Tab-separated table of C-alpha atoms in Angstrom:
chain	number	residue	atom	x	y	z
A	1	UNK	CA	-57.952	101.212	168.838
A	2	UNK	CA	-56.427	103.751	166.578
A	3	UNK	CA	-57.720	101.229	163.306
A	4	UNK	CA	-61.190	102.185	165.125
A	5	UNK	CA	-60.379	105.856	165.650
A	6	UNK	CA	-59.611	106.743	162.086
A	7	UNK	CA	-62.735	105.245	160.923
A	8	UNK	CA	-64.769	108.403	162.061
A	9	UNK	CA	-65.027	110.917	159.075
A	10	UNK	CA	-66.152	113.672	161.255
A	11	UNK	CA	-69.033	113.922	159.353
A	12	UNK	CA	-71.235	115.445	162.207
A	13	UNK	CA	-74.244	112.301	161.649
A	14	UNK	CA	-73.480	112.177	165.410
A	15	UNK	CA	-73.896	115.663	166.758
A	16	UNK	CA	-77.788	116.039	166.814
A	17	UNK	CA	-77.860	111.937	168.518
A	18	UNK	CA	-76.106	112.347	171.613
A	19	UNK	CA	-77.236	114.017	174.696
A	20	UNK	CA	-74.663	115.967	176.178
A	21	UNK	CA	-74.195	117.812	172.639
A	22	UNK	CA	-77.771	118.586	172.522
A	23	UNK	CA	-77.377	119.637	176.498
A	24	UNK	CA	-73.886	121.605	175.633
A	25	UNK	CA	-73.095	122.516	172.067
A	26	UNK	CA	-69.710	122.141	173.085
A	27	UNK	CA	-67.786	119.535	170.112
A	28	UNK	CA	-65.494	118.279	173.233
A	29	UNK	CA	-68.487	116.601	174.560
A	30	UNK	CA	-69.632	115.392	171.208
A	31	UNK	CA	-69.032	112.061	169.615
A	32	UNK	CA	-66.525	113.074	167.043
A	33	UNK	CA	-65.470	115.485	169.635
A	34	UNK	CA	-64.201	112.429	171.583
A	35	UNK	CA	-62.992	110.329	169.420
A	36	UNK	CA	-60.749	113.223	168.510
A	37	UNK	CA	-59.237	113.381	172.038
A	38	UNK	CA	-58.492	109.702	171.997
A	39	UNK	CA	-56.717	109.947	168.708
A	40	UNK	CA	-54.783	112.771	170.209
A	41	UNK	CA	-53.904	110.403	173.332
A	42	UNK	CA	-52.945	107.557	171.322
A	43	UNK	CA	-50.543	109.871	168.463
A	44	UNK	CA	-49.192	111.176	171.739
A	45	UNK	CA	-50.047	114.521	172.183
A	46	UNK	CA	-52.816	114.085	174.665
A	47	UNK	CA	-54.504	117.048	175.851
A	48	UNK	CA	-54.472	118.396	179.783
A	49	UNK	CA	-55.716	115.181	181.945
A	50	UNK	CA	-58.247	117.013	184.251
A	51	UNK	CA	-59.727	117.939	180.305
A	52	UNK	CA	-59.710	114.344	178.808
A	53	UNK	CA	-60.952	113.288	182.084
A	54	UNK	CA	-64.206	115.354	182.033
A	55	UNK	CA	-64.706	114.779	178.452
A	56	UNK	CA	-64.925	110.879	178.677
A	57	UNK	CA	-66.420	111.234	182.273
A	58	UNK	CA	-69.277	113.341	180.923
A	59	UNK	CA	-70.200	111.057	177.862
A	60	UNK	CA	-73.316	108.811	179.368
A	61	UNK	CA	-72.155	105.775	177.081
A	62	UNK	CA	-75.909	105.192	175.524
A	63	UNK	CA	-74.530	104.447	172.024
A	64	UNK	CA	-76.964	106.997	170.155
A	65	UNK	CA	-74.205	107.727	168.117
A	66	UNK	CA	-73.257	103.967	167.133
A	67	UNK	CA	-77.164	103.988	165.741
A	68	UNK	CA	-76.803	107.401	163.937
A	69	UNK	CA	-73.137	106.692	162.391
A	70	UNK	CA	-73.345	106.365	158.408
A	71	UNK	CA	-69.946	104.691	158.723
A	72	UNK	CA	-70.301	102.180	161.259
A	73	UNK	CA	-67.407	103.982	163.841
A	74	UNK	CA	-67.830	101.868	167.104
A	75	UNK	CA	-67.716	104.452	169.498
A	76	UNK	CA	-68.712	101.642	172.078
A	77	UNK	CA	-65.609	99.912	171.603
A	78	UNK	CA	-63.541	103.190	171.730
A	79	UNK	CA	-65.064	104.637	175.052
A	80	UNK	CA	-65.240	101.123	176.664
A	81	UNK	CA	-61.106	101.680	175.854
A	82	UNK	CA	-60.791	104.961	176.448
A	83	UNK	CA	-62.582	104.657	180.276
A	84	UNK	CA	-60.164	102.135	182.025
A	85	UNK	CA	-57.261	104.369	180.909
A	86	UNK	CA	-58.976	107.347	183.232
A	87	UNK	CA	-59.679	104.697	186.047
A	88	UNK	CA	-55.446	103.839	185.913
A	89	UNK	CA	-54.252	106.929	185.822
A	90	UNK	CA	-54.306	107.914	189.160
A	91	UNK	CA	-55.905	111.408	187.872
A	92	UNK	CA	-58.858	111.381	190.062
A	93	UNK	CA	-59.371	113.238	193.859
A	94	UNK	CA	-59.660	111.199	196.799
A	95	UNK	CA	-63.501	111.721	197.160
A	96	UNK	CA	-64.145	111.004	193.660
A	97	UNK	CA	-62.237	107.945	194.084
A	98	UNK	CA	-63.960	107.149	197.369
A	99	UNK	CA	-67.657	107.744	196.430
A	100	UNK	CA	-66.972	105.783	192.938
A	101	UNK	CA	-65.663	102.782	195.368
A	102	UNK	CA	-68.855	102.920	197.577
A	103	UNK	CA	-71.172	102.774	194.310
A	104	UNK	CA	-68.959	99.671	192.841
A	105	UNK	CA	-69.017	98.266	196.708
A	106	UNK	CA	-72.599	98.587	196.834
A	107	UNK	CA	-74.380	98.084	193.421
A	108	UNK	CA	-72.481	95.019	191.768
A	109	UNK	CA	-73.714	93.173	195.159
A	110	UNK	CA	-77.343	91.829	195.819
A	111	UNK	CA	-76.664	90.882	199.546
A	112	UNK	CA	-75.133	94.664	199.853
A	113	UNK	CA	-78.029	96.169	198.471
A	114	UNK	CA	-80.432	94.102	199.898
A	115	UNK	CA	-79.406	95.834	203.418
A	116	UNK	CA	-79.928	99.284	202.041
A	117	UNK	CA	-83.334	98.448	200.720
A	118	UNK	CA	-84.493	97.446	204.312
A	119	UNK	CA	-83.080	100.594	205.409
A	120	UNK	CA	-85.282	102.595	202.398
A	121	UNK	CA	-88.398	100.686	202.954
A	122	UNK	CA	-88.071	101.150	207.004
A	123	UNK	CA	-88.072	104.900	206.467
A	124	UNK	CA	-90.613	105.320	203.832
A	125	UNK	CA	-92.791	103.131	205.897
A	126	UNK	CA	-92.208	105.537	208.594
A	127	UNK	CA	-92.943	108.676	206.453
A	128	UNK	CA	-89.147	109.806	207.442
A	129	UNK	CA	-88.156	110.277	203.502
A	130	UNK	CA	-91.847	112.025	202.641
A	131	UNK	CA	-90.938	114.152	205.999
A	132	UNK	CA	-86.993	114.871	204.289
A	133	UNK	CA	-88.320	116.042	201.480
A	134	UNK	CA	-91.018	118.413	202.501
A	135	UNK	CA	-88.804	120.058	204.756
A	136	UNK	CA	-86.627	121.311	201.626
A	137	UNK	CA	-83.253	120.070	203.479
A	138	UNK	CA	-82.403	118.001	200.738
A	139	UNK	CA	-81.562	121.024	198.877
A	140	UNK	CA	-78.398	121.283	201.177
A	141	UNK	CA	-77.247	118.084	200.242
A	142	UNK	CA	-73.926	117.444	198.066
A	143	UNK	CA	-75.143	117.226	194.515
A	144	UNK	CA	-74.251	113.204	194.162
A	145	UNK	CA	-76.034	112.349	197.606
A	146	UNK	CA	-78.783	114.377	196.399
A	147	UNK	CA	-79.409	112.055	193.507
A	148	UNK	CA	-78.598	108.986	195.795
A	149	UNK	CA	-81.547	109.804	197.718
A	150	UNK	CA	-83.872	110.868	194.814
A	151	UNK	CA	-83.472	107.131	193.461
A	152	UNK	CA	-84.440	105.625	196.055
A	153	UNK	CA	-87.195	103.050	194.794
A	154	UNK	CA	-90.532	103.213	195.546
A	155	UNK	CA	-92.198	100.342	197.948
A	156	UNK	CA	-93.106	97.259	195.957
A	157	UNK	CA	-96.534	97.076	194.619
A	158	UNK	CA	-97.464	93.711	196.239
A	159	UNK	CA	-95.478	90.840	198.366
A	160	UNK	CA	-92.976	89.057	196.737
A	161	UNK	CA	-91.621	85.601	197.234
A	162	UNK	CA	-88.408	84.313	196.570
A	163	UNK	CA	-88.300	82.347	192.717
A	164	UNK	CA	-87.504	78.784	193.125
A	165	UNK	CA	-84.540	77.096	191.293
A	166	UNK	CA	-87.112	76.322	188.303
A	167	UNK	CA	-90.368	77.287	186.935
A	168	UNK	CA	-91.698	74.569	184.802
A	169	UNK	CA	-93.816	75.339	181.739
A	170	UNK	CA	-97.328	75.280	181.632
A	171	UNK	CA	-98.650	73.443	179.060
A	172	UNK	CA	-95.298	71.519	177.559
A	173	UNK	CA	-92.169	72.904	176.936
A	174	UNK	CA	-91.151	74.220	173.589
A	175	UNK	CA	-88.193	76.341	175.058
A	176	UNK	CA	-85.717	75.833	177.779
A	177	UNK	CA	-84.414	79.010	179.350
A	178	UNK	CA	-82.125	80.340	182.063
A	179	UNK	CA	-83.089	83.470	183.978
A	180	UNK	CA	-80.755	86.030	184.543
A	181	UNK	CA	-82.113	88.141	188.559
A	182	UNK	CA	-79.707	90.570	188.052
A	183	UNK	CA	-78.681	92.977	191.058
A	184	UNK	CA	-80.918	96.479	190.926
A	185	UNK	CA	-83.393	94.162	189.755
A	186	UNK	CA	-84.187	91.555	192.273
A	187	UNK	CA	-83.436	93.936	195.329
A	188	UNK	CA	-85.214	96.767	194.063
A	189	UNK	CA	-87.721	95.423	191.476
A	190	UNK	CA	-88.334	91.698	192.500
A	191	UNK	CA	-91.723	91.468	191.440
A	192	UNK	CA	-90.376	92.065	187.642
A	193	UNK	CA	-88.525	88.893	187.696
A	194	UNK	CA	-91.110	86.994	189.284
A	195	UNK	CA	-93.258	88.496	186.277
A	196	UNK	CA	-90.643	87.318	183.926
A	197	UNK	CA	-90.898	83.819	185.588
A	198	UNK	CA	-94.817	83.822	185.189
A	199	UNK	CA	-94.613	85.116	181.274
A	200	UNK	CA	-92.245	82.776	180.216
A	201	UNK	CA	-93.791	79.817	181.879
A	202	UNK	CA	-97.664	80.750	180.354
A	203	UNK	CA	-95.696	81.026	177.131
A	204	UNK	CA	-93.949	77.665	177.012
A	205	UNK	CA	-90.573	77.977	178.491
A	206	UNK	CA	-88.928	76.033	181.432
A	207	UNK	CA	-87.396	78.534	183.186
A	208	UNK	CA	-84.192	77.767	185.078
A	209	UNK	CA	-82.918	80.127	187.964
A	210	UNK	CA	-79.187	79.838	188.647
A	211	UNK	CA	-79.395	80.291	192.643
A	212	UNK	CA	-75.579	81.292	192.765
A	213	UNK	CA	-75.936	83.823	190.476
A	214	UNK	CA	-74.369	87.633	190.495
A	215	UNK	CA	-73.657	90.668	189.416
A	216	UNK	CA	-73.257	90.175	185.313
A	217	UNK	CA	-70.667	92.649	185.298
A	218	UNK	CA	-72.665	95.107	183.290
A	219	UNK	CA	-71.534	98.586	185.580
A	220	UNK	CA	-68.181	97.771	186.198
A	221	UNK	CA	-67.455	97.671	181.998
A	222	UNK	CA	-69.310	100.546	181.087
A	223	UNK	CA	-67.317	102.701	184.046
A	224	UNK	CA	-64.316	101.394	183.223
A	225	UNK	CA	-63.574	98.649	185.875
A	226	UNK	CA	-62.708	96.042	182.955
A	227	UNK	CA	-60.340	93.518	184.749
A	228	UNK	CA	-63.400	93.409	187.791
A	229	UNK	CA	-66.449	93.038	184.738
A	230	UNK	CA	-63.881	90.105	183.617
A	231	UNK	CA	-64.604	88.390	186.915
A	232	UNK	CA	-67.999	89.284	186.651
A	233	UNK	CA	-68.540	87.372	183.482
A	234	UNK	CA	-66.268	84.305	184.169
A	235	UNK	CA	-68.573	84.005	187.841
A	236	UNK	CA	-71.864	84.514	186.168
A	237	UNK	CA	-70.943	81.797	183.309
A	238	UNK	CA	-69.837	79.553	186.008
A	239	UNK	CA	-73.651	80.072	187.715
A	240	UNK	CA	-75.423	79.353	184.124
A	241	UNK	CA	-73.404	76.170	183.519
A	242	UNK	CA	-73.603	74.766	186.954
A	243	UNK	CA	-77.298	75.061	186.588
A	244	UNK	CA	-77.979	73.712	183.375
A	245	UNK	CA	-76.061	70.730	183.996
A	246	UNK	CA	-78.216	69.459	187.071
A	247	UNK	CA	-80.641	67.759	185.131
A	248	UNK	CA	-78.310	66.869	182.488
A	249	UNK	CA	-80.505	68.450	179.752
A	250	UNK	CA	-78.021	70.186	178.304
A	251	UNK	CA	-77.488	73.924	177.504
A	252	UNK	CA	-80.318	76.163	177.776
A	253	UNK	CA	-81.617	77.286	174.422
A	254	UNK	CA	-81.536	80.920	175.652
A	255	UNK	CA	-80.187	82.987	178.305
A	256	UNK	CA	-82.985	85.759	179.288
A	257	UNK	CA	-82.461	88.930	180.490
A	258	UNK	CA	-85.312	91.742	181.457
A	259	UNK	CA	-82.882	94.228	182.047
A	260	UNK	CA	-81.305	96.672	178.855
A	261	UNK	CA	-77.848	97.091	180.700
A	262	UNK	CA	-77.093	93.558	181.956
A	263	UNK	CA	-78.317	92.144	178.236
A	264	UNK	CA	-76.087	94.694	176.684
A	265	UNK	CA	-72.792	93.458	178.837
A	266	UNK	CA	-73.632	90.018	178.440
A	267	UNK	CA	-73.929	89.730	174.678
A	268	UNK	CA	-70.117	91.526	174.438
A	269	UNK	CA	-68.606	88.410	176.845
A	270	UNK	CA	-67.295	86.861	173.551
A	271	UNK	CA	-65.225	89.791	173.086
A	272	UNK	CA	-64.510	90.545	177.165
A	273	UNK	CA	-63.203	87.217	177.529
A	274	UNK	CA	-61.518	86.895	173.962
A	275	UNK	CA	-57.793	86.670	175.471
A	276	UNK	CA	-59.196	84.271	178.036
A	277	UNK	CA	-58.425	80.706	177.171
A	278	UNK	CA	-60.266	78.834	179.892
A	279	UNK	CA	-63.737	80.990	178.894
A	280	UNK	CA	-63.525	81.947	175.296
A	281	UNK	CA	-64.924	79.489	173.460
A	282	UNK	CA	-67.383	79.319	176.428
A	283	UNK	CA	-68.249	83.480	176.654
A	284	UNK	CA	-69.032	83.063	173.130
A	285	UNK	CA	-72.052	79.645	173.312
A	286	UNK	CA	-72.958	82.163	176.533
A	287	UNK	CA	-73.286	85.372	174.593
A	288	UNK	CA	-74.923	83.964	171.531
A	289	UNK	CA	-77.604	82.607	173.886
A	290	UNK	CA	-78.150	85.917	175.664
A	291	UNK	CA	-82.044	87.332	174.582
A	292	UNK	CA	-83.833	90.090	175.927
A	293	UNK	CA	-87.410	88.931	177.784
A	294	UNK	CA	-89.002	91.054	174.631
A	295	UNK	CA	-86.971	89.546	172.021
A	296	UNK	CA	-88.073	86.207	172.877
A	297	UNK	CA	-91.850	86.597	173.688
A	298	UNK	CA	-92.052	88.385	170.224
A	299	UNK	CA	-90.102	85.285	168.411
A	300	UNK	CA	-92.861	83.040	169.809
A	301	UNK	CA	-96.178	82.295	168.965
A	302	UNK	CA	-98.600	83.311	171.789
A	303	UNK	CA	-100.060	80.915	173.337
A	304	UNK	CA	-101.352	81.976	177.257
A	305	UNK	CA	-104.686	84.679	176.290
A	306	UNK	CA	-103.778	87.633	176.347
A	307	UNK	CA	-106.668	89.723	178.298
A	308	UNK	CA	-107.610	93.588	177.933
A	309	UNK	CA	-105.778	96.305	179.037
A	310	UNK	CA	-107.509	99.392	178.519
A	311	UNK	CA	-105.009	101.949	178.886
A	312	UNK	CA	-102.354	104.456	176.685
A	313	UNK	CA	-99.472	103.200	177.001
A	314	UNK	CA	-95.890	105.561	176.082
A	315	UNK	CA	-92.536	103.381	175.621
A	316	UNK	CA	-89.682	104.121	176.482
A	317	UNK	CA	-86.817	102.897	174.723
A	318	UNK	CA	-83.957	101.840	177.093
A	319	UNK	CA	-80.703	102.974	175.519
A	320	UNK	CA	-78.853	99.835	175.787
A	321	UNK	CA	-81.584	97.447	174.393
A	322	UNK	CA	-82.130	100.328	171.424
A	323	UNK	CA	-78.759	101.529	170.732
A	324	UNK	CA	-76.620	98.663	172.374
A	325	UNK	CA	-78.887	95.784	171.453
A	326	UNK	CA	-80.819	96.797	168.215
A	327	UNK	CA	-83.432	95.813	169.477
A	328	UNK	CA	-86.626	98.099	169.207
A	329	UNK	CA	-89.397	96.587	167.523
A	330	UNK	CA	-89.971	93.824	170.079
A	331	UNK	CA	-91.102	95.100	172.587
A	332	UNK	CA	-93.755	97.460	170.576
A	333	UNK	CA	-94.863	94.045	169.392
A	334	UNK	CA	-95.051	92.670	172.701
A	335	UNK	CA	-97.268	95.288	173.790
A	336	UNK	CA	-99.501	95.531	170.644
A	337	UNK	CA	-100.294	92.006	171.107
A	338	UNK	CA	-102.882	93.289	173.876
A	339	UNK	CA	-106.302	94.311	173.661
A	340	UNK	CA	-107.278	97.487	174.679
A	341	UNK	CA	-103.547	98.994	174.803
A	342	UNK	CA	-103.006	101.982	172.900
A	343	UNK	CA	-99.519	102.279	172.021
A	344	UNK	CA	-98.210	106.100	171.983
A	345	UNK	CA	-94.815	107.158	170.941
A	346	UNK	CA	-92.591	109.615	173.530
A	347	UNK	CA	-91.276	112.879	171.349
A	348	UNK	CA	-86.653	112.183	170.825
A	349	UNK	CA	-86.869	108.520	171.514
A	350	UNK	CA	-83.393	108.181	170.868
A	351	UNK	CA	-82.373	110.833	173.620
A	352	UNK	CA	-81.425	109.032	176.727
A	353	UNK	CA	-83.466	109.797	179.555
A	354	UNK	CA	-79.600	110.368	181.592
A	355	UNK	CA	-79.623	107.539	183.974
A	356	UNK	CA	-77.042	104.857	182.085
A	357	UNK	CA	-76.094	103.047	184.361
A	358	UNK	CA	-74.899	104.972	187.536
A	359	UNK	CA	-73.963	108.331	185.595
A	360	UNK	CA	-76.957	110.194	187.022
A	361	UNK	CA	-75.071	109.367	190.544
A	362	UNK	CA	-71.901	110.752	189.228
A	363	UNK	CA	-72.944	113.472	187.361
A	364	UNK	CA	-76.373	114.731	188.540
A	365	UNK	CA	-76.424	118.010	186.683
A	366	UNK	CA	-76.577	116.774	183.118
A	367	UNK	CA	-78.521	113.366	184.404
A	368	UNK	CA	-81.443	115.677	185.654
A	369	UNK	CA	-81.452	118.320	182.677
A	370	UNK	CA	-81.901	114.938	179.756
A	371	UNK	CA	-84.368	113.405	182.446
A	372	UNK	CA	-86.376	116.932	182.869
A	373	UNK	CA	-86.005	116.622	179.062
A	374	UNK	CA	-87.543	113.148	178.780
A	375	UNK	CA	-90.315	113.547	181.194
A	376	UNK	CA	-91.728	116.881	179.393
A	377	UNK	CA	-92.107	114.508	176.289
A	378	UNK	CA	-93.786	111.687	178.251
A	379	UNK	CA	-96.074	114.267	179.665
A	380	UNK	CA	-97.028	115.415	176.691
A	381	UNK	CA	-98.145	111.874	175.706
A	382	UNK	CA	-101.008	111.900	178.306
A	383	UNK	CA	-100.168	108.294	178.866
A	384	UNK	CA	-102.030	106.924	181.751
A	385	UNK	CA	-98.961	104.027	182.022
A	386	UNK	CA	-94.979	105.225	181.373
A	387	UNK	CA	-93.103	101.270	180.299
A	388	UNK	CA	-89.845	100.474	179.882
A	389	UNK	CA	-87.346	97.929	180.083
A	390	UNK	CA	-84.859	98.875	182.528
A	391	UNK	CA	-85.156	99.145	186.068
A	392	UNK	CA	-82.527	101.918	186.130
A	393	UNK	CA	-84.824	103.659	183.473
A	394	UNK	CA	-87.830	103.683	185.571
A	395	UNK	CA	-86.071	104.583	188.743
A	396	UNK	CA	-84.923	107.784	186.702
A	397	UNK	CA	-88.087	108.804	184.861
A	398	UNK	CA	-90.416	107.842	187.457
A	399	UNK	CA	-88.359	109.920	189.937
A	400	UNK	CA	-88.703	112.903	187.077
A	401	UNK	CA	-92.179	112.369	186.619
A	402	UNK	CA	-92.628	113.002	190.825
A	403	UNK	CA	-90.619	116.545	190.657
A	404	UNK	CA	-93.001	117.810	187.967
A	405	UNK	CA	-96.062	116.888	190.101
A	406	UNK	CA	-97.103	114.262	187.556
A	407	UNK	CA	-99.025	111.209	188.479
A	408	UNK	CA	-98.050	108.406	186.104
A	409	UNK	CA	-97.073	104.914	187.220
A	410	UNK	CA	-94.746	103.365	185.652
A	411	UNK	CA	-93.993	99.541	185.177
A	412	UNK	CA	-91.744	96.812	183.199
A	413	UNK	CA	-92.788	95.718	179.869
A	414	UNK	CA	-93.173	92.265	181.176
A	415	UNK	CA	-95.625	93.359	183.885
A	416	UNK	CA	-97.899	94.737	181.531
A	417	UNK	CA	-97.414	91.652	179.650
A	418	UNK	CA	-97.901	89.703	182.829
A	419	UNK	CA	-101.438	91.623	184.405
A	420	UNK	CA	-102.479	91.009	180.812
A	421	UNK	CA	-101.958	87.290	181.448
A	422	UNK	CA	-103.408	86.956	184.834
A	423	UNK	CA	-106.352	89.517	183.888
A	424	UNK	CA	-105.429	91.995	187.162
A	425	UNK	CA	-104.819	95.216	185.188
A	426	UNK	CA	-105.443	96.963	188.878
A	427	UNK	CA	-101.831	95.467	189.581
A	428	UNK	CA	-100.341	98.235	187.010
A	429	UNK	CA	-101.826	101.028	189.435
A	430	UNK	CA	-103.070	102.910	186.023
A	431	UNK	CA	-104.555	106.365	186.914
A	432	UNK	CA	-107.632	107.508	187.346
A	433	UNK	CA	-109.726	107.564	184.368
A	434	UNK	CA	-107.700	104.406	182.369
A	435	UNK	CA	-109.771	101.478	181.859
């Protein structure tokens, strides 16, 4: 790690990229600023813990600065370091440690969740969170719990059925893919995978849906938790290659993902499972297969029609498909490709909107100034439709967008692409006056 270290020049290409310098000023919470602290811990003459602690704690990981670096520092590889150090230390209080466990007992399990999203659903049904609200008595809640509750999803748009092990593809088959249900994402957001399912399908893929599958691992790495996102990988492989053998087809010619973090994760398992010598020839195949939905639907000729969508449409760029990934043209593309959208661009599309992963749990303060931040610039769009593609993305702007009194649905690239398919543009919920 110090070979990484010293490759930052302290330039300052980094300052004006990352969000808790822009929210701050302070150089501490900066890039550089950083990577200065871990040099300082690795020479051995490491600064106060409680200080280091915060430092690290309060950088949201979305990799603006890898993008902005003229001299190619991987700051992902140093905080993804620099994190499990914090998490061994022993530094933290007892209900820091003990609201971190419930999040990492909760999230990285779909069974888990899938009990607190009756719970959610019973009481919004009932009007008891509209009724919590109103009253103002969330204002007395502890800060984190606060935010818990903000999050909470909204009701699904429609009914949603349970995928089957495969979706075959209409028309013949010129891919074959394995679909990755994530955990936020099929509690919380089921009718995006079954979306996902649908595009892919129109488009030409056999879609294969390990039914074993779990959490990829993605939250536990970027907090920290390596040795538990290890297990996380090595399960999730497991799942993939138990499924593609079944038909004895062979491997899949991609791995899809429709979430930013989970893709993110899962493209590094070549490098997570490096030292591994049961998995790391294997994490490697895995990772090199690993696409984003938007990557792929933009590599591939269209073939289902694609019908009109009269709507504007803002974009939001998921940090860890931008940043992490590379990849921002795609889904632009993806949404180009149909009639009657009117792409519109959201003002410091590199800024990240402050969810990352659970970090607007654990630090709500900053998490709500960069998404206050973020929705002023979608607002100023006048976009009838808000898309992105992340569910913890949407779950943090949309739940912006409701504070400042504003209106706009919001909704996954691939359901977009999806209402496009199936001609029911009244599935996006657009607002009055689109289309």
């Amino acid at each position: 790690m110090r070979a990484l270290a010293d490759d930052c020049v302290h330039c300052g290409f980094c300052l004006p990229a990352c969000p808790t310098y822009l929210l701050w000023g302070r150089e501490a919470d900066s890039p550089r600023g950083r990577i200065y602290l871990m040099k300082a811990e690795l020479e051995g003459r490491p600064v106060a813990d409680d200080a280091f602690k915060r430092h690290i704690d309060s950088c949201l990981g979305c990799m603006a600065c890898v993008t902005a670096c003229p001299s190619g520092v991987q700051y992902d590889q140093l905080i993804e370091s620099a994190r499990p150090r914090i998490e061994e230390d022993g530094s933290r209080s007892f209900l820091d440690r003990a609201y971190r466990g419930l999040l990492f007992q909760l999230f990285p399990y779909p069974h888990r969740l899938r009990w607190l999203a009756i719970a959610l659903r019973g009481a919004q049904s009932l009007g008891l969170q509209r009724a919590f609200r109103a009253s103002g008595l969330a204002r007395f809640l502890p800060a984190r719990i606060a935010a818990l509750e903000r999050l909470a999803p909204p009701p699904p748009r429609a009914r949603t059925e349970t995928l089957p092990p495969a979706v075959p593809a209409l028309g013949g088959a010129r891919r074959r893919v394995g679909l990755l249900l994530g955990c936020v994402q099929r509690v919380f957001f089921p009718a995006v995978n079954q979306a996902t399912a649908r595009v892919l399908a129109a488009e030409g893929c056999d879609v294969v849906i390990p039914p074993d599958q779990q959490c990829c691992g993605a939250l536990m790495l970027h907090a920290g938790l390596s040795a538990q996102a290890r297990d996380a990988a090595r399960r999730l492989i497991d799942a993939f290659e138990r499924a593609r053998d079944v038909d004895g087809r062979g491997a899949f010619d991609h791995i899809v993902i429709n979430a930013a973090g989970c893709g993110s994760a899962m493209k590094t398992y070549g490098a997570l499972l490096r030292d591994d010598p049961g998995y790391a020839d294997r994490a490697r195949d895995f990772a090199a297969r690993c696409v984003d939905v938007s990557e792929l639907l933009a590599s591939l000729a269209p073939r289902a029609t694609r019908h009109p969508i009269h709507a504007r449409v803002a974009y939001h760029d998921a940090c860890h498909l931008n940043h992490a990934q590379r990849v921002r043209l795609p889904p632009r593309h993806v949404l180009a490709a149909i009639p009657g959208i009117e792409l519109c661009e959201i003002g410091e599309p590199d800024v990240c909107c402050g969810s990352a992963g659970v970090y607007s749990l654990l630090e709500p303060a900053p998490a709500a100034a960069l998404r206050d931040r973020k929705v002023a610039h979608v607002r100023r769009t006048e976009c009838d439709l808000l898309v992105s593609s992340n569910p913890g993305c949407l779950l943090q702007i949309a739940s912006g967008l409701e504070a400042a009194g504003t209106p706009v649905p919001t909704a996954h690239l691939v359901e977009v692409l999806d209402a496009s398919i199936r001609n029911d543009p009244g599935a996006l919920r657009l607002v009055a006056g689109a289309g």
